[in-house]
mmCIF file of C-alpha atoms in Angstrom:
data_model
loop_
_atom_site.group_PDB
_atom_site.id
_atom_site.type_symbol
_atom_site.label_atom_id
_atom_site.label_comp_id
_atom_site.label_asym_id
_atom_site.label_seq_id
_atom_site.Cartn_x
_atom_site.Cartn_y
_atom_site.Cartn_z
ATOM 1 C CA UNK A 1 99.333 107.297 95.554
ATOM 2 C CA UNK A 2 100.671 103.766 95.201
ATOM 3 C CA UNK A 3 99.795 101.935 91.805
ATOM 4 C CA UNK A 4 98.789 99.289 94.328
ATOM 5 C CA UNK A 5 97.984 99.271 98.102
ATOM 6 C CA UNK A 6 98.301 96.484 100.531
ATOM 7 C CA UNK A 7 98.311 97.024 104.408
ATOM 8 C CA UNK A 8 101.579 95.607 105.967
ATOM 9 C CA UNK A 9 99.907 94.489 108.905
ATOM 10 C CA UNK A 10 100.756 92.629 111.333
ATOM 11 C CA UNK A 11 97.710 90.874 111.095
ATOM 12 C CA UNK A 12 97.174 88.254 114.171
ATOM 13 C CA UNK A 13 94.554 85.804 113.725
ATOM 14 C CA UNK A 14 93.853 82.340 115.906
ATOM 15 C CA UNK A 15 94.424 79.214 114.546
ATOM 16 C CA UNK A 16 91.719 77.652 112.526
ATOM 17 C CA UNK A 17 90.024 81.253 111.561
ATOM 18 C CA UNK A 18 89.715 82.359 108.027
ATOM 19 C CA UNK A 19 91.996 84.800 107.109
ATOM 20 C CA UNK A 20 91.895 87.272 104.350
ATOM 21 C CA UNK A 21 93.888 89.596 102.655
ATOM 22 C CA UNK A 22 93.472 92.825 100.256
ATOM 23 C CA UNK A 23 94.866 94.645 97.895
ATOM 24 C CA UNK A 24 93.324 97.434 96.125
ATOM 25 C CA UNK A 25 95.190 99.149 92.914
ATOM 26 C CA UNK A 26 94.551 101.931 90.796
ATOM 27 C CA UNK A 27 95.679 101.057 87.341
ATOM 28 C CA UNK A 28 92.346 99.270 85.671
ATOM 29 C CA UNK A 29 95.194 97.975 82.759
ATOM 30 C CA UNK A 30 96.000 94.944 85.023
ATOM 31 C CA UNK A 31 95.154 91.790 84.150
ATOM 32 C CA UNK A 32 97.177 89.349 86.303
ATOM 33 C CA UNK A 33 97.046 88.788 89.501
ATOM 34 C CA UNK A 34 99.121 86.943 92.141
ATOM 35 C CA UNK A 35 99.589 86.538 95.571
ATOM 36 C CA UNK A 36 103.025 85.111 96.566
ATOM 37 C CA UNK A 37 103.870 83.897 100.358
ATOM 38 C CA UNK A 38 107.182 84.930 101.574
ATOM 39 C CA UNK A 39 108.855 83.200 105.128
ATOM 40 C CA UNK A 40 111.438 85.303 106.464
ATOM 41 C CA UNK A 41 114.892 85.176 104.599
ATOM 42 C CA UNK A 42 113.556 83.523 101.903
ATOM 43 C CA UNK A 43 112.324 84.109 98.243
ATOM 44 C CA UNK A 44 108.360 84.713 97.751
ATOM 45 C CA UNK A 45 106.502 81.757 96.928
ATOM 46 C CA UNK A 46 103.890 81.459 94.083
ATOM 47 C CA UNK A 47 100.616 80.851 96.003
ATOM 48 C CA UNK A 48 97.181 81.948 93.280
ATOM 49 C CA UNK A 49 97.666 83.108 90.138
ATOM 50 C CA UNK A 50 94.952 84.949 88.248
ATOM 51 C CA UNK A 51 93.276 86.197 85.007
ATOM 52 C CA UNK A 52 90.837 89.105 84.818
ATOM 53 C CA UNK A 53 87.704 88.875 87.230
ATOM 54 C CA UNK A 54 86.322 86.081 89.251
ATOM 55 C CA UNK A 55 87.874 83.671 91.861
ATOM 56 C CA UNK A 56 90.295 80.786 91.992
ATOM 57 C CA UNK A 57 90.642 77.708 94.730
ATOM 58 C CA UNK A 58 93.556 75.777 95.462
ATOM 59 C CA UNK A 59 92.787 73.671 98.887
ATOM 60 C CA UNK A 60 92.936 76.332 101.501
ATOM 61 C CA UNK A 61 93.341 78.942 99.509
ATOM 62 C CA UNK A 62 90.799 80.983 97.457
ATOM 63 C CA UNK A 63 91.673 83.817 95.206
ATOM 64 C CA UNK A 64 89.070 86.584 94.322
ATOM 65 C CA UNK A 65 89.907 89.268 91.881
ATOM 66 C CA UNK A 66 87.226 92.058 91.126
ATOM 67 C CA UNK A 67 88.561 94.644 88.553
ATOM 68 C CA UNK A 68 85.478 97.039 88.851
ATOM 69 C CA UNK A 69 86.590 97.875 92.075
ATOM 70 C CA UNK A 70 89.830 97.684 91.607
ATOM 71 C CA UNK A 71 90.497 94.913 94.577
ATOM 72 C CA UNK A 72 91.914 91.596 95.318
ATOM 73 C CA UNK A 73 91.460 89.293 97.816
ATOM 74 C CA UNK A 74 93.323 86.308 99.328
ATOM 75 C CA UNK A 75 91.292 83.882 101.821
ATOM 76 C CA UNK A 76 93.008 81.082 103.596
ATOM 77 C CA UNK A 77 90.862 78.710 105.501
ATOM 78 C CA UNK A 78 91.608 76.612 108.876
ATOM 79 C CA UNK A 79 94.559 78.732 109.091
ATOM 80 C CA UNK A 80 97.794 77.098 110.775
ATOM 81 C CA UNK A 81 100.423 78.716 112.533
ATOM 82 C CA UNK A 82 102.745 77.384 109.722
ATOM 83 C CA UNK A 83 100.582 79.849 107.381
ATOM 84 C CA UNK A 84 102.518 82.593 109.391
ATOM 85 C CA UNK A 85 104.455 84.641 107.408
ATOM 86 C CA UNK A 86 104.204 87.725 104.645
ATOM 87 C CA UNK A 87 101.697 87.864 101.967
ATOM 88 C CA UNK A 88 102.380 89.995 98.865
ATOM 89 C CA UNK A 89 100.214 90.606 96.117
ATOM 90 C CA UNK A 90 101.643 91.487 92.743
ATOM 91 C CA UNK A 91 100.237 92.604 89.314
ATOM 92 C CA UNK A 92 101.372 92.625 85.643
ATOM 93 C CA UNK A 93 99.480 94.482 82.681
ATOM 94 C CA UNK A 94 98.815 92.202 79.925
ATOM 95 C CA UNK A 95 102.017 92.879 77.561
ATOM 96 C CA UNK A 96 104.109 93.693 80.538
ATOM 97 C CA UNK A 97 106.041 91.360 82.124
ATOM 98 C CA UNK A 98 107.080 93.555 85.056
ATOM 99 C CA UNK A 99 104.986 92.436 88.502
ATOM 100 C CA UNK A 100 104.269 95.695 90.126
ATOM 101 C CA UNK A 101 104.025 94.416 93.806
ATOM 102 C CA UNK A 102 102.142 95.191 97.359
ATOM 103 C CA UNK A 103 104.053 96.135 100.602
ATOM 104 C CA UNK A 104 103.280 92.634 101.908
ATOM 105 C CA UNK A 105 100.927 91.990 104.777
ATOM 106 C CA UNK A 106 102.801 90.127 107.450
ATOM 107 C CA UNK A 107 100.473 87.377 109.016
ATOM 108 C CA UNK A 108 100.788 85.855 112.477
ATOM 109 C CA UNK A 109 98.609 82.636 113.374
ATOM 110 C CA UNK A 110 98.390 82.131 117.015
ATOM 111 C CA UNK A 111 97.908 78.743 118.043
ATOM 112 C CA UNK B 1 108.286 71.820 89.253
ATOM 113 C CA UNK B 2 109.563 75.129 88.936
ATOM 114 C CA UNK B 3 112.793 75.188 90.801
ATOM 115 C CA UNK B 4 114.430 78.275 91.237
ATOM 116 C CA UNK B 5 118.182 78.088 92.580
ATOM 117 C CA UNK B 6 120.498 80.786 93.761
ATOM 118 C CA UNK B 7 123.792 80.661 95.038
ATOM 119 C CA UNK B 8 125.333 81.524 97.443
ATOM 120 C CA UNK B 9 122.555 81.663 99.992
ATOM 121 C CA UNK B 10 125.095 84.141 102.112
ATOM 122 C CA UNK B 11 128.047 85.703 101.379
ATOM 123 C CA UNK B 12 130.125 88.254 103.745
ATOM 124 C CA UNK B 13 132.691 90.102 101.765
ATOM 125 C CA UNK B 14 134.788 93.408 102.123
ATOM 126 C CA UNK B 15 134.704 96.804 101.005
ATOM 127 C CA UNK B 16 135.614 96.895 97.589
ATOM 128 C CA UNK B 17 135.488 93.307 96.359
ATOM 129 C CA UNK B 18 132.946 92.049 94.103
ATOM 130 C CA UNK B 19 130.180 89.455 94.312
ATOM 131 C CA UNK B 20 128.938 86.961 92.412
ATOM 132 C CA UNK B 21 125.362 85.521 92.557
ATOM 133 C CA UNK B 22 123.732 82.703 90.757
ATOM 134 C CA UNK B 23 120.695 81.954 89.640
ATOM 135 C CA UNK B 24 119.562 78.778 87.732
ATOM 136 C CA UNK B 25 116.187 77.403 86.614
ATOM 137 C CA UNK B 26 116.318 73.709 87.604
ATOM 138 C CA UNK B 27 113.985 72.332 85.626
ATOM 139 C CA UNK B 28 112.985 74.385 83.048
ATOM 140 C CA UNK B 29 113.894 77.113 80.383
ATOM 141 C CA UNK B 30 113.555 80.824 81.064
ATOM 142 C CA UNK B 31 113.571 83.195 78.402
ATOM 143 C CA UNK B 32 113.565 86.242 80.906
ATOM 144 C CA UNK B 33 115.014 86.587 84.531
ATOM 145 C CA UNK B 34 114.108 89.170 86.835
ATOM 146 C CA UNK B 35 117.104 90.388 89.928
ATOM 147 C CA UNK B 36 115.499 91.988 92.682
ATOM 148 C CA UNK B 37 116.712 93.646 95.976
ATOM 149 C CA UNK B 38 115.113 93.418 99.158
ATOM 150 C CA UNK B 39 115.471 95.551 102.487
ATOM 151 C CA UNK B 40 114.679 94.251 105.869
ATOM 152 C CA UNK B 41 110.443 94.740 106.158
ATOM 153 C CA UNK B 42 109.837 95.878 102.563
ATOM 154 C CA UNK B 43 108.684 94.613 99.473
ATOM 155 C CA UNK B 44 110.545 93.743 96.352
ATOM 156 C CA UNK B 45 112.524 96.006 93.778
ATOM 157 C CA UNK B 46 113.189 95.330 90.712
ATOM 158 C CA UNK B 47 116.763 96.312 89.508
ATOM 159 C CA UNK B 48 117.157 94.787 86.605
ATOM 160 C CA UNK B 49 115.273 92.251 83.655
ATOM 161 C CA UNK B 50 117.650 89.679 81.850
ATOM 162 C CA UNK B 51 116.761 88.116 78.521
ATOM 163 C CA UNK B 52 118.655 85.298 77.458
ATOM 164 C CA UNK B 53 121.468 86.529 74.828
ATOM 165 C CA UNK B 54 120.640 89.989 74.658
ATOM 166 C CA UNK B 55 122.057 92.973 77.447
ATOM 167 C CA UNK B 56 119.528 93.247 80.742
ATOM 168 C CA UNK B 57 117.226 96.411 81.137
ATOM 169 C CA UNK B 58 117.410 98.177 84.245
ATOM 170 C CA UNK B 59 115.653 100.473 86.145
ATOM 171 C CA UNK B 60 115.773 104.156 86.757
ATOM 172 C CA UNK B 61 118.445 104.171 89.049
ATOM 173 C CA UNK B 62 120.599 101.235 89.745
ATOM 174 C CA UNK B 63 124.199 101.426 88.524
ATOM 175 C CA UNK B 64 124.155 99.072 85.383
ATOM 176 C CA UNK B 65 128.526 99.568 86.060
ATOM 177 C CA UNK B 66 128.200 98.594 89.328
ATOM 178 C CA UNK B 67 125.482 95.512 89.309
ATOM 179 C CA UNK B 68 126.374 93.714 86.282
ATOM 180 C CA UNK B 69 124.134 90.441 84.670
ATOM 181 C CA UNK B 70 124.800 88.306 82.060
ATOM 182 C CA UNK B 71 122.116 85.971 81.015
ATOM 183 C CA UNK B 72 124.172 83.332 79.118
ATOM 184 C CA UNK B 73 122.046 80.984 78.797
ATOM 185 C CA UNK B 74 118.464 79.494 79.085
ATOM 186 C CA UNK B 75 119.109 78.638 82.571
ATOM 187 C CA UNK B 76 121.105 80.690 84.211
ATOM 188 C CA UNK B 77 121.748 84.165 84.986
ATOM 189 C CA UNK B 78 124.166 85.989 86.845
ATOM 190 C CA UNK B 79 124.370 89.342 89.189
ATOM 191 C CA UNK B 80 127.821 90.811 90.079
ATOM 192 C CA UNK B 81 127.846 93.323 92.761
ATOM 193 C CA UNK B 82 131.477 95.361 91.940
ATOM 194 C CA UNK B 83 133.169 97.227 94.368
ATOM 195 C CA UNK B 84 130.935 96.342 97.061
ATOM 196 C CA UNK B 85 129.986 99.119 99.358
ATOM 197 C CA UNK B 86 128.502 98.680 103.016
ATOM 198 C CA UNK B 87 125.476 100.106 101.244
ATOM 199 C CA UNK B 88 125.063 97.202 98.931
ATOM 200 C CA UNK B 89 124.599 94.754 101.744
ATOM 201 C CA UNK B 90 120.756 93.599 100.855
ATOM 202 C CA UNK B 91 118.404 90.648 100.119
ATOM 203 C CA UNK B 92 119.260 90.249 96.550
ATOM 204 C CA UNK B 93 116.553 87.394 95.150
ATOM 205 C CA UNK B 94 116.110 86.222 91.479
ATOM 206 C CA UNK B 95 113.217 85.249 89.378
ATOM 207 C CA UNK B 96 112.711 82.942 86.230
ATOM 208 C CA UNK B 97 109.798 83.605 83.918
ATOM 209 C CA UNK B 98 108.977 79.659 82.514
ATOM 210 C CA UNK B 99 108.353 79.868 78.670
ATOM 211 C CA UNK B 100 105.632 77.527 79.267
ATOM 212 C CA UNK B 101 103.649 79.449 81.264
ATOM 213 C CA UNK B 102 104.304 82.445 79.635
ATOM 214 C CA UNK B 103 103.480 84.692 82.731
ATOM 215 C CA UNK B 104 103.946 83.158 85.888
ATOM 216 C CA UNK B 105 107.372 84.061 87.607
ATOM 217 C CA UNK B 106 109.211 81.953 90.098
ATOM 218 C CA UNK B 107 111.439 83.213 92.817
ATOM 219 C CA UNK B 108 115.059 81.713 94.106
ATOM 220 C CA UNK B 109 115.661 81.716 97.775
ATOM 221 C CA UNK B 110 117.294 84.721 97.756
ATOM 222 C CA UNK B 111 121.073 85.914 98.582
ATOM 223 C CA UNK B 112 122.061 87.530 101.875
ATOM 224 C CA UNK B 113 124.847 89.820 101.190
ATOM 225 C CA UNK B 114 126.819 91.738 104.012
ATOM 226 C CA UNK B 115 129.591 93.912 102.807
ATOM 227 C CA UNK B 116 131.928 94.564 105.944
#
């Protein structure tokens, strides 16, 4: 078993619906979370970045992090087709600067 | 803020040559850089952590003879692919850790490399 679990997807979702995005991991010693945006052939982008439990906004996009199930969640809102690309979650214990990353779930907006 | 730089953004080279990849924090320090290797439809793996001054850890596996990093400063890091094989041809992308932040990593736009 993975220390964390994301479903690569493709996920295919019209333009303007909410989109959202999981990742479940098994290692309750996390305590950062982040979700990074990656277009193709270029470096992941720092979308969310979170502490512990609870959720996070940032215009369109809302982070939610619940550690007693182990599962983290990325919602973007009135999605655009520009919003197409691969979403990776990543998580670092709290000493431990090593980001222990998703597969990346590759997102397609339609519009 | 939070500018992440690598170059070159492509490089073709032959069998046996080596590469050279930069990576700079624009505008701001990094204690600690992260070099990471990418295949086509996967996610991210770590080769390698770079502290400023001191030699980089890497992980179980890659060739510390063979991908070489100096970290010579608090704003730049380097990753030299020697004796490039076909088989090293990769996404090869850096990341800066900013002091400031303490936690939060930022990513370069990565480095195509195609070894002929």
């Amino acid at each position: 078993q993975k220390e964390v679990e994301q479903d690569p997807g493709p996920l295919s979702v019209p333009e303007g619906a909410i989109v959202s995005l999981n990742c479940t991991y098994s290692n309750s010693a996390f305590q950062y979370f982040m979700w990074y945006r990656q277009y193709s052939r270029k470096g992941p982008e720092l979308l969310m970045y979170t502490y512990s439990s609870g959720n996070k906004e940032d215009g369109r996009f809302t982070a939610q992090v619940d550690k007693s199930s182990k599962y983290i969640s990325l919602f973007i809102s009135d999605s655009q087709p520009s919003d197409s690309a691969t979403y990776l979650c990543a998580m670092q214990w709290d000493s431990n600067y090593q980001l222990i990353w998703g597969a990346g779930t590759k997102l397609i907006i339609k519009p | 803020g939070a500018v992440v730089s690598q170059h070159p953004s492509w490089v073709i080279c032959k069998s046996g040559t080596s590469v050279k990849i930069e990576c700079r924090s624009l505008d701001f320090q990094a204690t600690t850089m992260f070099w990471y290797r990418q295949f086509p439809k996967q996610s991210l793996m770590l080769m390698a952590t770079s502290n400023e001054g001191s030699k980089a850890t890497y992980e179980q596996g890659v060739e510390k003879d063979k991908f070489l990093i100096n970290h010579a400063s608090l704003t730049l890091s380097t990753l030299t692919v020697t004796s490039a094989h076909p088989e090293d041809s990769s996404f090869y992308i850096c990341s800066a850790r900013d002091r400031r932040t303490y936690n939060e990593q930022f990513f370069g736009p990565g480095t195509r490399l195609t070894v002929l």
